[in-house]
Amino acid sequence: MSDGLLHGVVYSVLIVSVVLTATAMALWFERKFAARMQTRLGPTIVGPIGLLQPVADLLKLLQKEDIVPDNADAAIFNLVPPLAALAALGAAAVVPFSPSVVASDLDVGVLYVLAIGAVTVLPIFGAGWSSNNKLALLGGMRAVAQSISYEVPLLLSAMVPVILSGSLRLGTIVQMQADHHWFVVWPFFIGLPAFGIFMLAMLAEANRIPFDIPEAESELVAGVTTEYTGMKFALFYMAEYVHTIVASAVGAALFLGGWDGPFFPGLHWMVLKTLLLFTAVYWVRWSLLRFRSDQLMGLCWKWLVPMGVLLVGAAATWVVVFP
Amino acid sequence: MTALQTVQITRRVDPHLSIDRYDPEGELMLLHFGPQHPSTHGVFRMDLYLDGEKVVKVIPHVGYLHRAVEKLCETLAYVQITPIVDKNDYVAPMTNEQALNMAFEAALKLEVPRRARWMRTLFAELQRIASHLLWLGTFALDLGGALGGGSTVFIHCFRERELVLDLFEEVTGARFHYNTHTIGGNRHDLPAGWSAKVHAALDVIGPRLDEYEAMTLENRIFLDRTVGVGKLDAELALELGITGPILRACGVDHDLRRDAPFHAYDEVKVNVVTAQGGDCLARAQVRLGEMRESVRLVRQMVDGVPEGSINSGKPVKLPVQTKIPPGQVYVAIETPRGELGTYLVSDGTQFPYRLKIRPPSLHALSALPYIVPGGTVSDAVAILGSLDPIMGEVDR
Amino acid sequence: MGVKTVDDGAAFEHPLYRTLLSVPGLTVATTALDQVLTWGMSNALWVFPMATSCCGIEFMATAASRVDIDRMGTIVRATPRQADVMVVAGTITVKMASRVKKLWDQMPEPKWCIAMGSCAISGDFYRNLYSVVPGVDTFLPVDVYVPGCPPSPEALMHGFLRLQEKIRKSRKGETVTPETNSELLRVTRPSIPRMVDHERTPEMDRAQIESADIATEVEVTPAVHASLAPEPTELASNISGPDLPAVLTELGIAATGELGPPLVPARRHLEVASRLKSRGYRQLVSVVATHWVPGTARKGKVPDEPEHFEVSYLLRTVGAGSRVATWAVRLAPGEPVASLFQLFAGADWQEREQYDLVGVMFADHPDLRRLMMPENYDRHPLRRDLPANLPYAPWR
């Protein structure tokens, strides 16, 4: 019992600190990556090749005045930023970074990830509601509609590897892929589209372009975070990146074989795959324009949900035919 | 009043209907959109009455940049006015200067040398490229956001716009607000080797226009966001006095460069770009097409600029004393945004008695109450971006 | 509250101050910590762009790839809550000033302000006019002034570097020396005297002009290519167009007026408009009102008539050979003229503008409110009997 507890604590601390460091790096990476796409240089002055830019940003945000607007619901307003960060970090608990590096390989890991993912909408809605700002309220409204809708295809596409491997435990799903094939490789006609739907739905859950309508800054200024200053904004900002990183990690575990790969240790492969997915997310973000909210709903309910249902059926048939 | 009754008035949104008629229960949300907002293109305010996301009624408010240009002009001598109007349409300053000085020249019945007219044509066309590039960038920002694909398009557009500004800087010494036109011609002659630089810049810009068309007109999300959004019918556009690309996007084949030639446009053939539909997509198509047409025109004309004087007036030691005989004159040119006119009332002194600048953007904005209702907030942003308003000339 | 006296804090000493000083190593630690915090603060200046006009475009160019302000960690935030620096880029009008102040108050401390361009610094040549605030430092604490009209992107970048220097030094209790680059100061000094000068009277203008012994009219040289040049007189005659006389004859109206467009009796002008519309003049170009006051014409070229308003209407045909038709209506002070709104929807804003600025009343207008000036403004600034440098409380 105490061994398990020790293991949990040690790995939790380890993974949280690694993910937070990775987040800081991700901030830098995204700025450099975006700048390169736009024929700019990005941060160059602060630290070598601008590496210390996220540190400077954080130090600055720490020193900023903390403002709670008049007539805002102060309790909720102050509560939701840490909640957002926690909800985003929580999902990292069950991600298997290697056969041994995992904070807690739950029996129902996939269910846990989805459940925690569903919580992330609450802070966003709370922020929109409590700010006493019409733009934030509109943003919160959009976020709720979007997140609840995209839960459905997310769930359906996550069901595919679960059915194929016969387990809800992430470790087992990865092991299954390591023993046979990655699900995007075989059966690719089920795994590949399911992977696509999963990533799209994850983008939508993380409010990334082209699905970033809750904070569409050309329409809603800064959406739900319009009224947030200093560290509270930093928590939201960080939560967004943590969410993207964790989503990439979960996607890699569910479909890309997780830590499975030749030559290098499993941890390297997991980090590499996560980074790859993460880069893809930013590539999309800095290339595409934004959907309108009704088109976003249309995409979800008209395309992703029916496809998800079909894929779940196909996966079930596949398992029955080739057990 | 019998004549009035024969005029057909089509059914359209009544912009003056009281909000109580839409919303007797008071359940609509009033969203003040602007005057400081990332996508209002300066300082412009729309009061949006929202039913959820849907816009029910729009009340536009202008005047947040009313700089009293017309009053200022009444206190200045004619040659001093040019740098003032530069700041009106600050995305296309060249055309402001041209429209103003052409009015003075028309009132003085002053001949502009052919070289100066060719140079003005070249400047106007290069300015059109720069202005439309800026429009494309900001329109993409409106559709895609400052932290996403929109800003990528935006920064790419600015990269090409800088090339055009470099050309102007070489001639006039200024990045914008050139003050290069004056009564009877131009101030600065073309430097040696300028045409080669123009060709070099167009060699870069031309192929990139293909990229922009691919990035926009073949982009599924761009099409989703623009097709059928902000539909404006031709009759309403004409009544509102809308000109330029927005009118041509309604299918009206009207371009002052061809229909009432000024500068040297009577010596070249201008292909007028039109599109059907009157929606945001049509406006984008027209502007992208016009950039190509401008590239073609500049390439065609830049090597053939005739020799000669660039100013008709003899060197006058005190140009401030230029006097215009009493009378009234209206002269209009086609700027990147449409018909920019100058209505001059002179009383025979060296100061204008009344100088009214007729800005195309003001008329474009007056369409908002007719075309925004029915769309969502996102559509309102897209429509505003597609009208390409420059608040400097709207408010003056 | 009572009267507050200035307390410079010199006499204050925290009770724990001595104790803390005696803790070994504490001062070293806090100094290091303060340096780290200062480093972070000065290297992550997020900007809230208060971009109203031309300078806003140069601000965008600063963010674009040629200069790329992101190199020093500066990004643009659309909401004031997350910004450290407000860059006031452009003219601030009286109508806008209260909004700027509000946005400034919404920014969290510590915060800084950069006044970009001469309009934000001093109001530039608009500074004495009725609607412009003469510099944002009348209501905001400005940290860095970046001169220019507009400043080049490099100049703005320089301003940001100076701001970083100021932040670092002020944390240490030092002060920043003002710009000592004499070359820069020379460039930014105005090259010509102020165009609108409080103390300069029209008499002084007249004295200067009449004392000069130089040719008073611009001389016209013959055209270089007479065959190709458009007849400039054609432009001047465009003002009334060929169809208008026919319409007037049809209606049996004897038009008067010599120096301007034909004057039509006010009660029949709707008929003229509707007749012209059915003849193809479908586009409303503009509505121009002029206020004529006896004694304002400076050299007496226009005969002294009693005070009146003249409203000119401009319509245009669409397509090849586009023509303009202009007629005018003469009104006594306070006399209304029928609105064109029922015929041309665009007359809505045009007439509102003329009502706002000149003070002409339009009968049957659906929504005759001010367009440019704030609702509570009590004058019509373009009336000729008002001086150009009309003060507007509370800024001047």
PDB file of C-alpha atoms in Angstrom, chain A residues 183-268:
ATOM      1  CA  PHE A 183      -4.078   1.129 -34.672  1.00  0.00           C
ATOM      2  CA  VAL A 184      -3.360   3.728 -37.367  1.00  0.00           C
ATOM      3  CA  VAL A 185      -1.373   1.097 -39.251  1.00  0.00           C
ATOM      4  CA  TRP A 186      -3.671  -1.882 -38.998  1.00  0.00           C
ATOM      5  CA  PRO A 187      -6.630  -1.868 -39.385  1.00  0.00           C
ATOM      6  CA  PHE A 188      -5.887   1.506 -40.943  1.00  0.00           C
ATOM      7  CA  PHE A 189      -9.352   1.919 -42.470  1.00  0.00           C
ATOM      8  CA  ILE A 190     -10.731   2.042 -38.938  1.00  0.00           C
ATOM      9  CA  GLY A 191      -7.807   3.407 -36.976  1.00  0.00           C
ATOM     10  CA  LEU A 192      -6.850   6.279 -39.265  1.00  0.00           C
ATOM     11  CA  PRO A 193     -10.272   7.965 -39.502  1.00  0.00           C
ATOM     12  CA  ALA A 194     -10.854   7.378 -35.802  1.00  0.00           C
ATOM     13  CA  PHE A 195      -7.501   9.044 -35.099  1.00  0.00           C
ATOM     14  CA  GLY A 196      -8.506  11.990 -37.280  1.00  0.00           C
ATOM     15  CA  ILE A 197     -11.820  12.411 -35.485  1.00  0.00           C
ATOM     16  CA  PHE A 198     -10.092  12.113 -32.138  1.00  0.00           C
ATOM     17  CA  MET A 199      -7.605  14.846 -32.941  1.00  0.00           C
ATOM     18  CA  LEU A 200     -10.287  17.158 -34.388  1.00  0.00           C
ATOM     19  CA  ALA A 201     -12.464  16.686 -31.332  1.00  0.00           C
ATOM     20  CA  MET A 202      -9.470  17.237 -29.077  1.00  0.00           C
ATOM     21  CA  LEU A 203      -8.679  20.473 -30.926  1.00  0.00           C
ATOM     22  CA  ALA A 204     -12.242  21.549 -30.389  1.00  0.00           C
ATOM     23  CA  GLU A 205     -12.069  20.665 -26.692  1.00  0.00           C
ATOM     24  CA  ALA A 206      -8.839  22.624 -26.350  1.00  0.00           C
ATOM     25  CA  ASN A 207     -10.388  25.573 -28.212  1.00  0.00           C
ATOM     26  CA  ARG A 208      -7.721  25.652 -30.864  1.00  0.00           C
ATOM     27  CA  ILE A 209      -8.127  27.183 -34.316  1.00  0.00           C
ATOM     28  CA  PRO A 210     -10.101  26.371 -36.396  1.00  0.00           C
ATOM     29  CA  PHE A 211     -12.296  25.704 -33.373  1.00  0.00           C
ATOM     30  CA  ASP A 212     -11.294  28.614 -31.176  1.00  0.00           C
ATOM     31  CA  ILE A 213     -14.581  30.492 -31.409  1.00  0.00           C
ATOM     32  CA  PRO A 214     -14.962  30.834 -27.602  1.00  0.00           C
ATOM     33  CA  GLU A 215     -12.037  33.224 -27.534  1.00  0.00           C
ATOM     34  CA  ALA A 216     -12.231  34.465 -31.123  1.00  0.00           C
ATOM     35  CA  GLU A 217     -10.253  37.617 -30.520  1.00  0.00           C
ATOM     36  CA  SER A 218     -11.349  39.343 -33.717  1.00  0.00           C
ATOM     37  CA  GLU A 219     -14.959  39.018 -32.594  1.00  0.00           C
ATOM     38  CA  LEU A 220     -14.967  38.689 -28.816  1.00  0.00           C
ATOM     39  CA  VAL A 221     -11.732  40.558 -27.964  1.00  0.00           C
ATOM     40  CA  ALA A 222     -10.365  37.753 -25.784  1.00  0.00           C
ATOM     41  CA  GLY A 223     -13.511  35.747 -25.188  1.00  0.00           C
ATOM     42  CA  VAL A 224     -13.864  34.313 -21.712  1.00  0.00           C
ATOM     43  CA  THR A 225     -10.507  35.628 -20.552  1.00  0.00           C
ATOM     44  CA  THR A 226     -11.314  39.231 -21.490  1.00  0.00           C
ATOM     45  CA  GLU A 227     -11.439  40.419 -17.897  1.00  0.00           C
ATOM     46  CA  TYR A 228      -8.610  38.329 -16.451  1.00  0.00           C
ATOM     47  CA  THR A 229      -5.315  39.919 -15.501  1.00  0.00           C
ATOM     48  CA  GLY A 230      -1.930  38.806 -14.304  1.00  0.00           C
ATOM     49  CA  MET A 231      -1.555  35.320 -12.858  1.00  0.00           C
ATOM     50  CA  LYS A 232      -5.192  34.363 -13.338  1.00  0.00           C
ATOM     51  CA  PHE A 233      -4.811  34.924 -17.013  1.00  0.00           C
ATOM     52  CA  ALA A 234      -1.509  33.050 -16.903  1.00  0.00           C
ATOM     53  CA  LEU A 235      -3.301  30.024 -15.448  1.00  0.00           C
ATOM     54  CA  PHE A 236      -5.827  30.044 -18.288  1.00  0.00           C
ATOM     55  CA  TYR A 237      -3.066  30.535 -20.784  1.00  0.00           C
ATOM     56  CA  MET A 238      -1.098  27.659 -19.298  1.00  0.00           C
ATOM     57  CA  ALA A 239      -4.146  25.399 -19.070  1.00  0.00           C
ATOM     58  CA  GLU A 240      -4.661  25.764 -22.791  1.00  0.00           C
ATOM     59  CA  TYR A 241      -1.138  24.573 -23.549  1.00  0.00           C
ATOM     60  CA  VAL A 242      -1.228  21.794 -20.962  1.00  0.00           C
ATOM     61  CA  HIS A 243      -4.479  20.612 -22.470  1.00  0.00           C
ATOM     62  CA  THR A 244      -2.941  20.491 -25.922  1.00  0.00           C
ATOM     63  CA  ILE A 245       0.122  18.618 -24.689  1.00  0.00           C
ATOM     64  CA  VAL A 246      -1.914  16.080 -22.734  1.00  0.00           C
ATOM     65  CA  ALA A 247      -4.324  15.625 -25.625  1.00  0.00           C
ATOM     66  CA  SER A 248      -1.381  14.958 -27.931  1.00  0.00           C
ATOM     67  CA  ALA A 249       0.002  12.433 -25.453  1.00  0.00           C
ATOM     68  CA  VAL A 250      -3.330  10.648 -25.126  1.00  0.00           C
ATOM     69  CA  GLY A 251      -3.736  10.607 -28.904  1.00  0.00           C
ATOM     70  CA  ALA A 252      -0.264   9.120 -29.263  1.00  0.00           C
ATOM     71  CA  ALA A 253      -1.078   6.446 -26.676  1.00  0.00           C
ATOM     72  CA  LEU A 254      -4.446   5.535 -28.133  1.00  0.00           C
ATOM     73  CA  PHE A 255      -3.550   5.374 -31.804  1.00  0.00           C
ATOM     74  CA  LEU A 256       0.184   5.774 -32.429  1.00  0.00           C
ATOM     75  CA  GLY A 257       1.393   2.943 -30.239  1.00  0.00           C
ATOM     76  CA  GLY A 258       2.448   5.118 -27.295  1.00  0.00           C
ATOM     77  CA  TRP A 259       5.927   4.196 -26.116  1.00  0.00           C
ATOM     78  CA  ASP A 260       6.311   1.473 -28.722  1.00  0.00           C
ATOM     79  CA  GLY A 261       9.161   1.889 -31.212  1.00  0.00           C
ATOM     80  CA  PRO A 262      12.495   0.456 -32.235  1.00  0.00           C
ATOM     81  CA  PHE A 263      16.026   1.340 -31.058  1.00  0.00           C
ATOM     82  CA  PHE A 264      15.224   3.995 -28.477  1.00  0.00           C
ATOM     83  CA  PRO A 265      13.719   3.596 -25.021  1.00  0.00           C
ATOM     84  CA  GLY A 266       9.954   3.904 -24.792  1.00  0.00           C
ATOM     85  CA  LEU A 267      10.014   7.295 -23.109  1.00  0.00           C
ATOM     86  CA  HIS A 268      11.838   8.832 -26.083  1.00  0.00           C
TER      87      HIS A 268
END
